CSV table of C-alpha atoms and ligand atoms in Angstrom, one decimal:
chain,number,residue,atom,x,y,z
A,1,UNK,CA,-9.4,-33.8,-13.7
A,2,UNK,CA,-8.6,-37.2,-12.4
A,3,UNK,CA,-7.1,-37.3,-8.9
A,4,UNK,CA,-10.1,-36.6,-6.4
A,5,UNK,CA,-8.4,-36.0,-2.8
A,6,UNK,CA,-10.6,-38.1,-0.3
A,7,UNK,CA,-10.8,-34.9,2.2
A,8,UNK,CA,-12.0,-35.6,5.9
A,9,UNK,CA,-13.6,-32.5,7.3
A,10,UNK,CA,-15.9,-34.0,9.8
A,11,UNK,CA,-14.6,-33.0,13.3
A,12,UNK,CA,-16.4,-33.0,17.0
A,13,UNK,CA,-14.6,-30.8,19.5
A,14,UNK,CA,-15.4,-28.1,21.6
A,15,UNK,CA,-12.9,-25.0,21.9
A,16,UNK,CA,-10.9,-25.1,24.7
A,17,UNK,CA,-11.6,-28.5,26.1
A,18,UNK,CA,-9.1,-31.3,26.2
A,19,UNK,CA,-10.3,-34.4,24.2
A,20,UNK,CA,-8.6,-37.7,24.5
A,21,UNK,CA,-8.0,-38.9,20.9
A,22,UNK,CA,-6.0,-42.0,21.4
A,23,UNK,CA,-4.3,-43.8,24.2
A,24,UNK,CA,-1.3,-41.2,24.0
A,25,UNK,CA,-3.0,-38.3,22.5
A,26,UNK,CA,-5.2,-35.4,23.6
A,27,UNK,CA,-6.0,-32.4,21.7
A,28,UNK,CA,-7.0,-28.9,22.8
A,29,UNK,CA,-8.6,-26.7,20.0
A,30,UNK,CA,-7.9,-22.9,19.9
A,31,UNK,CA,-10.7,-20.7,18.9
A,32,UNK,CA,-9.0,-19.1,15.8
A,33,UNK,CA,-11.0,-20.4,12.6
A,34,UNK,CA,-10.5,-19.1,9.2
A,35,UNK,CA,-9.7,-20.0,5.5
A,36,UNK,CA,-6.1,-21.3,6.3
A,37,UNK,CA,-6.8,-22.7,10.2
A,38,UNK,CA,-10.3,-24.8,9.4
A,39,UNK,CA,-11.7,-25.0,12.6
A,40,UNK,CA,-8.8,-23.5,14.4
A,41,UNK,CA,-5.5,-24.8,15.8
A,42,UNK,CA,-5.4,-28.4,16.9
A,43,UNK,CA,-2.9,-28.3,20.0
A,44,UNK,CA,-1.5,-32.2,20.6
A,45,UNK,CA,-0.6,-33.1,24.1
A,46,UNK,CA,1.5,-36.6,24.2
A,47,UNK,CA,1.6,-38.7,27.2
A,48,UNK,CA,0.4,-38.6,30.6
A,49,UNK,CA,1.8,-36.7,33.7
A,50,UNK,CA,5.0,-36.2,31.9
A,51,UNK,CA,4.1,-34.7,28.8
A,52,UNK,CA,5.0,-33.2,25.4
A,53,UNK,CA,2.9,-30.3,23.4
A,54,UNK,CA,3.0,-29.8,19.8
A,55,UNK,CA,2.2,-26.6,18.2
A,56,UNK,CA,0.8,-24.8,21.0
A,57,UNK,CA,-0.8,-22.3,18.6
A,58,UNK,CA,-1.7,-18.8,18.8
A,59,UNK,CA,-1.0,-15.9,21.4
A,60,UNK,CA,-4.5,-15.9,22.6
A,61,UNK,CA,-4.9,-15.4,26.4
A,62,UNK,CA,-8.2,-17.4,26.3
A,63,UNK,CA,-6.3,-20.1,24.5
A,64,UNK,CA,-3.3,-20.3,26.8
A,65,UNK,CA,-5.4,-20.5,29.8
A,66,UNK,CA,-7.3,-23.3,28.3
A,67,UNK,CA,-3.9,-25.2,27.8
A,68,UNK,CA,-2.9,-24.6,31.0
A,69,UNK,CA,-5.9,-25.9,32.6
A,70,UNK,CA,-5.7,-28.5,30.4
A,71,UNK,CA,-2.4,-30.0,31.6
A,72,UNK,CA,-2.5,-28.8,35.4
A,73,UNK,CA,-0.8,-31.1,37.3
A,74,UNK,CA,1.4,-32.4,34.8
A,75,UNK,CA,5.0,-31.8,33.8
A,76,UNK,CA,5.5,-30.5,30.2
A,77,UNK,CA,9.0,-31.7,29.3
A,78,UNK,CA,9.1,-30.3,25.6
A,79,UNK,CA,7.4,-28.0,23.6
A,80,UNK,CA,7.6,-28.8,19.6
A,81,UNK,CA,6.6,-26.4,16.9
A,82,UNK,CA,6.3,-27.6,13.3
A,83,UNK,CA,6.8,-24.4,11.7
A,84,UNK,CA,6.9,-20.6,12.3
A,85,UNK,CA,3.3,-19.4,11.2
A,86,UNK,CA,1.5,-17.3,13.3
A,87,UNK,CA,-1.2,-19.8,13.9
A,88,UNK,CA,1.4,-22.4,15.5
A,89,UNK,CA,4.4,-21.1,17.5
A,90,UNK,CA,3.4,-17.8,19.3
A,91,UNK,CA,1.9,-19.5,22.3
A,92,UNK,CA,5.3,-21.4,22.9
A,93,UNK,CA,7.0,-18.7,24.6
A,94,UNK,CA,4.4,-18.1,27.1
A,95,UNK,CA,3.9,-21.6,27.9
A,96,UNK,CA,7.6,-22.1,28.0
A,97,UNK,CA,7.6,-19.3,30.7
A,98,UNK,CA,4.9,-21.0,32.6
A,99,UNK,CA,5.9,-24.6,32.7
A,100,UNK,CA,9.7,-24.5,32.3
A,101,UNK,CA,9.7,-26.6,29.2
A,102,UNK,CA,11.9,-25.8,26.6
A,103,UNK,CA,10.9,-24.8,22.9
A,104,UNK,CA,12.2,-27.4,20.2
A,105,UNK,CA,11.9,-27.0,16.2
A,106,UNK,CA,13.8,-27.2,13.0
A,107,UNK,CA,15.7,-23.8,13.4
A,108,UNK,CA,15.9,-23.5,9.7
A,109,UNK,CA,16.1,-19.7,8.8
A,110,UNK,CA,13.2,-18.7,6.5
A,111,UNK,CA,13.6,-17.1,3.0
A,112,UNK,CA,11.7,-13.8,2.7
A,113,UNK,CA,9.6,-12.5,-0.3
A,114,UNK,CA,10.5,-9.5,-1.6
A,115,UNK,CA,6.7,-8.5,-2.6
A,116,UNK,CA,4.1,-8.1,0.2
A,117,UNK,CA,2.3,-11.4,-0.3
A,118,UNK,CA,1.2,-12.7,2.9
A,119,UNK,CA,0.9,-16.7,2.4
A,120,UNK,CA,-1.7,-18.2,4.6
A,121,UNK,CA,-1.3,-16.9,8.4
A,122,UNK,CA,1.8,-14.8,8.3
A,123,UNK,CA,5.2,-15.7,9.6
A,124,UNK,CA,5.9,-15.5,13.3
A,125,UNK,CA,9.1,-13.5,12.8
A,126,UNK,CA,10.5,-13.4,16.3
A,127,UNK,CA,10.3,-17.3,16.5
A,128,UNK,CA,13.6,-18.9,17.8
A,129,UNK,CA,13.6,-22.5,19.2
A,130,UNK,CA,15.4,-23.0,22.6
A,131,UNK,CA,16.6,-26.3,21.0
A,132,UNK,CA,17.7,-26.7,17.5
A,133,UNK,CA,16.2,-30.6,16.2
A,134,UNK,CA,17.7,-32.7,13.8
A,135,UNK,CA,16.3,-34.9,11.3
A,136,UNK,CA,15.2,-38.2,12.8
A,137,UNK,CA,16.1,-37.2,16.3
A,138,UNK,CA,14.0,-38.9,18.9
A,139,UNK,CA,12.8,-37.5,22.0
A,140,UNK,CA,11.6,-39.6,25.0
A,141,UNK,CA,9.0,-39.4,27.7
A,142,UNK,CA,7.3,-42.2,29.9
A,143,UNK,CA,5.4,-44.5,27.1
A,144,UNK,CA,6.2,-42.1,24.5
A,145,UNK,CA,8.8,-41.7,21.8
A,146,UNK,CA,8.6,-38.7,19.4
A,147,UNK,CA,10.6,-38.5,16.3
A,148,UNK,CA,11.7,-35.2,14.5
A,149,UNK,CA,10.8,-35.6,10.9
A,150,UNK,CA,12.4,-32.7,8.6
A,151,UNK,CA,9.5,-32.0,5.7
A,152,UNK,CA,10.1,-28.7,4.3
A,153,UNK,CA,8.1,-27.8,1.6
A,154,UNK,CA,5.1,-25.5,3.1
A,155,UNK,CA,7.8,-23.5,4.6
A,156,UNK,CA,11.7,-24.2,4.8
A,157,UNK,CA,11.6,-25.1,8.3
A,158,UNK,CA,8.6,-27.5,8.7
A,159,UNK,CA,9.5,-30.3,10.5
A,160,UNK,CA,6.5,-33.3,11.4
A,161,UNK,CA,6.9,-35.5,14.5
A,162,UNK,CA,6.2,-39.3,14.8
A,163,UNK,CA,4.4,-41.1,17.5
A,164,UNK,CA,6.5,-44.2,17.3
A,165,UNK,CA,4.1,-46.0,19.9
A,166,UNK,CA,0.9,-45.6,17.5
A,167,UNK,CA,2.7,-45.8,14.6
A,168,UNK,CA,1.2,-41.7,14.0
A,169,UNK,CA,2.6,-38.8,12.4
A,170,UNK,CA,1.8,-34.8,13.9
A,171,UNK,CA,1.9,-33.8,10.2
A,172,UNK,CA,1.8,-30.0,11.0
A,173,UNK,CA,0.6,-28.2,7.5
A,174,UNK,CA,2.6,-30.2,5.6
A,175,UNK,CA,-0.4,-32.8,4.9
A,176,UNK,CA,-3.8,-31.9,6.0
A,177,UNK,CA,-7.0,-33.9,5.9
A,178,UNK,CA,-9.3,-30.8,5.0
A,179,UNK,CA,-7.3,-28.8,2.5
A,180,UNK,CA,-4.2,-28.9,0.1
A,181,UNK,CA,-1.4,-26.9,1.6
A,182,UNK,CA,-0.3,-23.7,0.8
A,183,UNK,CA,3.5,-23.9,-1.2
A,184,UNK,CA,4.7,-20.3,-1.9
A,185,UNK,CA,8.0,-19.2,-3.0
A,186,UNK,CA,10.5,-18.1,-2.0
A,187,UNK,CA,10.2,-19.7,1.3
A,188,UNK,CA,7.6,-22.5,-0.1
A,189,UNK,CA,9.7,-25.0,-2.2
A,190,UNK,CA,7.5,-27.0,-4.7
A,191,UNK,CA,10.5,-29.5,-5.1
A,192,UNK,CA,11.2,-30.0,-1.3
A,193,UNK,CA,7.4,-30.6,-0.8
A,194,UNK,CA,7.1,-33.1,-3.2
A,195,UNK,CA,10.2,-34.7,-1.7
A,196,UNK,CA,8.8,-34.4,1.8
A,197,UNK,CA,5.5,-35.9,0.5
A,198,UNK,CA,7.6,-38.9,-0.6
A,199,UNK,CA,9.7,-39.1,2.8
A,200,UNK,CA,6.4,-39.4,4.8
A,201,UNK,CA,4.5,-42.1,2.4
A,202,UNK,CA,7.8,-44.3,2.7
A,203,UNK,CA,7.3,-44.5,6.3
A,204,UNK,CA,3.8,-46.3,6.4
A,205,UNK,CA,2.1,-44.2,9.0
A,206,UNK,CA,-1.4,-45.8,10.3
A,207,UNK,CA,-2.7,-42.2,11.1
A,208,UNK,CA,-1.9,-38.4,10.2
A,209,UNK,CA,-2.7,-36.2,13.0
A,210,UNK,CA,-2.6,-32.5,11.0
A,211,UNK,CA,-2.6,-29.4,13.2
A,212,UNK,CA,-5.9,-28.1,11.5
A,213,UNK,CA,-9.0,-30.7,11.1
A,214,UNK,CA,-9.4,-34.3,11.8
A,215,UNK,CA,-7.0,-37.4,11.6
A,216,UNK,CA,-6.3,-39.0,8.1
A,217,UNK,CA,-6.4,-42.8,8.5
A,218,UNK,CA,-6.4,-44.1,4.9
A,219,UNK,CA,-2.8,-42.4,5.0
A,220,UNK,CA,-1.0,-44.1,1.9
A,221,UNK,CA,-4.2,-43.6,-0.6
A,222,UNK,CA,-4.5,-40.1,0.9
A,223,UNK,CA,-0.9,-38.8,0.0
A,224,UNK,CA,-0.8,-40.5,-3.5
A,225,UNK,CA,-4.1,-38.6,-4.1
A,226,UNK,CA,-2.6,-35.4,-2.6
A,227,UNK,CA,0.7,-35.8,-4.6
A,228,UNK,CA,-1.4,-36.6,-8.1
A,229,UNK,CA,-3.3,-33.1,-7.3
A,230,UNK,CA,-0.2,-31.6,-7.6
A,231,UNK,CA,1.3,-33.5,-10.5
A,232,UNK,CA,-1.9,-32.5,-12.4
A,233,UNK,CA,-1.8,-28.9,-11.5
A,234,UNK,CA,1.9,-28.9,-13.3
A,235,UNK,CA,0.6,-30.9,-15.9
A,236,UNK,CA,-1.8,-28.1,-16.6
A,237,UNK,CA,0.8,-25.4,-16.3
A,238,UNK,CA,2.9,-27.1,-19.2
A,239,UNK,CA,-0.2,-27.3,-21.0
A,240,UNK,CA,-0.7,-23.5,-21.2
A,241,UNK,CA,2.9,-23.4,-21.9
A,242,UNK,CA,2.3,-25.5,-25.0
A,243,UNK,CA,-0.5,-23.5,-25.9
A,244,UNK,CA,1.4,-20.4,-26.2
A,245,UNK,CA,1.1,-18.5,-22.8
A,246,UNK,CA,3.7,-16.9,-21.3
A,247,UNK,CA,2.7,-15.4,-18.0
A,248,UNK,CA,1.6,-16.6,-14.9
A,249,UNK,CA,-1.8,-14.5,-14.4
A,250,UNK,CA,-2.8,-15.5,-17.7
A,251,UNK,CA,-2.3,-19.1,-16.8
A,252,UNK,CA,-3.9,-18.9,-13.4
A,253,UNK,CA,-7.3,-17.2,-15.4
A,254,UNK,CA,-7.7,-20.2,-17.3
A,255,UNK,CA,-6.2,-23.0,-14.7
A,256,UNK,CA,-8.4,-21.6,-12.0
A,257,UNK,CA,-11.5,-20.0,-14.0
A,258,UNK,CA,-13.9,-21.5,-11.7
A,259,UNK,CA,-12.0,-20.3,-8.6
A,260,UNK,CA,-13.2,-16.9,-6.7
A,261,UNK,CA,-10.7,-14.3,-8.0
A,262,UNK,CA,-9.7,-13.4,-4.4
A,263,UNK,CA,-7.7,-16.3,-4.4
A,264,UNK,CA,-5.8,-15.5,-7.7
A,265,UNK,CA,-2.8,-14.1,-5.6
A,266,UNK,CA,-2.3,-17.4,-4.0
A,267,UNK,CA,-3.0,-19.5,-7.0
A,268,UNK,CA,-0.2,-17.2,-9.0
A,269,UNK,CA,2.1,-18.0,-5.8
A,270,UNK,CA,1.3,-21.7,-6.2
A,271,UNK,CA,2.1,-21.7,-10.2
A,272,UNK,CA,5.2,-20.1,-9.6
A,273,UNK,CA,6.3,-22.8,-7.2
A,274,UNK,CA,5.5,-25.3,-10.0
A,275,UNK,CA,7.3,-23.2,-12.6
A,276,UNK,CA,10.4,-22.6,-10.3
A,277,UNK,CA,10.6,-26.5,-10.1
A,278,UNK,CA,10.0,-27.1,-13.7
A,279,UNK,CA,13.0,-24.4,-14.3
A,280,UNK,CA,15.3,-26.5,-12.2
A,281,UNK,CA,14.1,-29.9,-14.0
A,282,UNK,CA,15.1,-27.7,-17.3
A,283,UNK,CA,11.6,-28.3,-18.8
A,284,UNK,CA,10.9,-24.6,-18.7
A,285,UNK,CA,13.1,-21.6,-19.5
A,286,UNK,CA,12.7,-18.3,-17.9
A,287,UNK,CA,14.4,-15.1,-18.7
A,288,UNK,CA,16.3,-14.4,-15.7
A,289,UNK,CA,15.3,-15.9,-12.2
A,290,UNK,CA,11.5,-17.1,-12.1
A,291,UNK,CA,9.2,-14.6,-10.9
A,292,UNK,CA,5.5,-13.7,-10.7
A,293,UNK,CA,5.8,-11.3,-13.6
A,294,UNK,CA,8.5,-13.2,-15.6
A,295,UNK,CA,8.2,-14.9,-19.1
A,296,UNK,CA,8.1,-18.4,-19.4
A,297,UNK,CA,8.4,-20.8,-22.5
A,298,UNK,CA,8.8,-24.4,-22.7
A,299,UNK,CA,12.3,-25.7,-23.4
A,300,UNK,CA,12.9,-27.3,-26.5
B,1,LIG,ZN1,1.6,-22.9,8.3
């Protein structure tokens, strides 16, 4: 194993208490820690007096009250949602009602899975933005500019938001400092995910602010390692095929030999995401559409 991702996990915060993190950025952390949310959902508040919110978080009354207290006396002009997962979007509607602000998101419709596997925190199936945001669209408030950057991969609807004045990116679950992100088909797409990593890398941001965990400051090196980790995984899958293995669960047992078996369903979906990409590239053959129990082989 070569690529080591320089994870960042140290985070000082108090649940529900707003903290000023930079001249334009405040954060309130929701008390929903877990295996996919790390310490909890970090809701970002952008600007002063006329403000925007990014990823309002779970529909938890205590959390929503804490947010309302944090922004009391200020006008909310935009509520942005990076993607429709349950730890990101459900508080958008109650906050919209309370503040009158509209909800902005990519609006891309999800691709549903025929199996019951729930990747991550689960989908917020009822989520619908008021305003559908286009890639590259900019939004302004006093002293701040946010640009939407479409970053499909983790989910088909994922978008990040760039804060121009601080050359910073709110990276949602696309890039997280504490962990790799889940890419689980059919809504997750490895090819789109890698392209979205490249898209963000090219922008040369100074700081990434993920929805979970602390910021990433060595952005270029971090994304390079993050990407290298995926390519290494893909090389391991190709090596399994070269060794004559044809099924995902057999590959998982070897590639993830040192991982808790309870994570095998998630690992299998990640391997499937790579295999779908390899089939599209013509490097791997599959009988029928790639699925968890398909038979795979290297294309000669
Ligand atoms: Zn997510």
